[in-house]
């Protein structure tokens, strides 16, 4: 797949096959893609925790809101990828403070892009989850830094059909000066 094919194929998957585990080699390929992601000063100020089995279910509970029906699909997700803070390297810390820019969030966004893109290449579904209870997930995963994002990963279920992309018009998105 070339880049545009991957960008078109990747979509947020909200229906998973709960009975089909993800092969270890596929998870490792996705982690290798994440390892190659760029970051400010090459500092990679994050940690990735791959949760399966009961741990994935425990994490899932803290990504859902039954009242507002948010992330209901999470209970069926076989793999939960938890992304948490690690300290900046010195130069990134200095840059972030001096310029007032949260490089860590940017770095994590790029990381999430790489992980979900490779998931699509591997024929897997994924969804970036920002609706999370950071503290309990941090406890479940025994992490030293706060949790910022969770990514669900697994084989898509029958309800996950390819969708047309809904995006801003190019004219709203891009200005050429
Ligand atoms: C930072 C971030 C947080 C998100 N949080 C959630 C979430 O909690 N639940 C969910 O179903 N989708 C979540 N999404 C997925 C977006 O809704 C989705 O990427 C967007 O609607 C575009 O659709 P697509 O991914 O299918 O192309 C999140 C995406 C990002 C980048």
XYZ file of N, CA and C and ligand atoms in Angstrom, residues 10-12 14 70-71 73 127-131 149 163 165 167, ligand 1:
79
model
N -7.359 3.623 6.426
C -7.488 3.775 7.878
C -8.753 4.537 8.230
N -9.496 4.009 9.133
C -10.653 4.729 9.666
C -10.834 4.273 11.105
N -11.568 5.041 11.868
C -11.795 4.657 13.263
C -12.726 3.451 13.285
N -15.069 0.959 15.189
C -15.880 0.938 16.414
C -16.708 -0.335 16.521
N -20.688 6.525 25.215
C -19.393 6.806 24.585
C -18.521 5.547 24.639
N -17.913 5.236 23.539
C -16.970 4.118 23.410
C -17.547 2.790 23.918
N -18.151 0.239 22.321
C -17.497 -0.883 21.639
C -16.249 -1.380 22.373
N -8.786 2.558 16.762
C -9.451 3.847 17.030
C -8.679 4.567 18.134
N -8.357 5.806 17.886
C -7.695 6.630 18.900
C -8.765 7.067 19.898
N -8.535 6.841 21.177
C -9.530 7.183 22.200
C -8.994 8.291 23.113
N -9.674 9.429 23.056
C -9.299 10.531 23.937
C -10.210 10.627 25.144
N -11.344 9.895 25.089
C -12.283 9.887 26.218
C -11.817 8.791 27.172
N -3.513 9.026 25.985
C -4.303 8.458 24.879
C -4.371 6.952 25.023
N -16.018 3.499 5.199
C -16.852 4.713 5.098
C -16.146 5.743 4.221
N -14.708 9.319 3.632
C -14.103 10.259 4.575
C -14.896 11.568 4.591
N -14.444 15.289 5.612
C -13.386 16.225 5.983
C -13.737 17.625 5.496
C -7.214 12.849 19.902
C -8.363 11.996 19.394
C -9.304 11.524 20.295
C -10.351 10.699 19.853
N -11.214 10.149 20.759
C -12.157 9.284 20.331
C -12.968 8.588 21.279
O -12.830 8.691 22.504
N -13.918 7.741 20.772
C -14.101 7.529 19.436
O -14.971 6.750 19.067
N -13.319 8.184 18.517
C -12.356 9.027 18.939
N -11.524 9.634 18.030
C -11.683 9.333 16.600
C -12.234 10.521 15.795
O -13.580 10.708 16.095
C -12.010 10.211 14.296
O -10.632 10.093 14.027
C -12.598 11.277 13.387
O -13.993 11.368 13.543
C -12.299 10.984 11.901
O -12.834 9.735 11.523
P -11.917 8.536 10.993
O -10.853 8.266 12.045
O -12.833 7.366 10.825
O -11.298 8.968 9.696
C -10.475 10.422 18.458
C -9.506 10.900 17.553
C -8.455 11.664 18.011
C -7.407 12.118 17.028
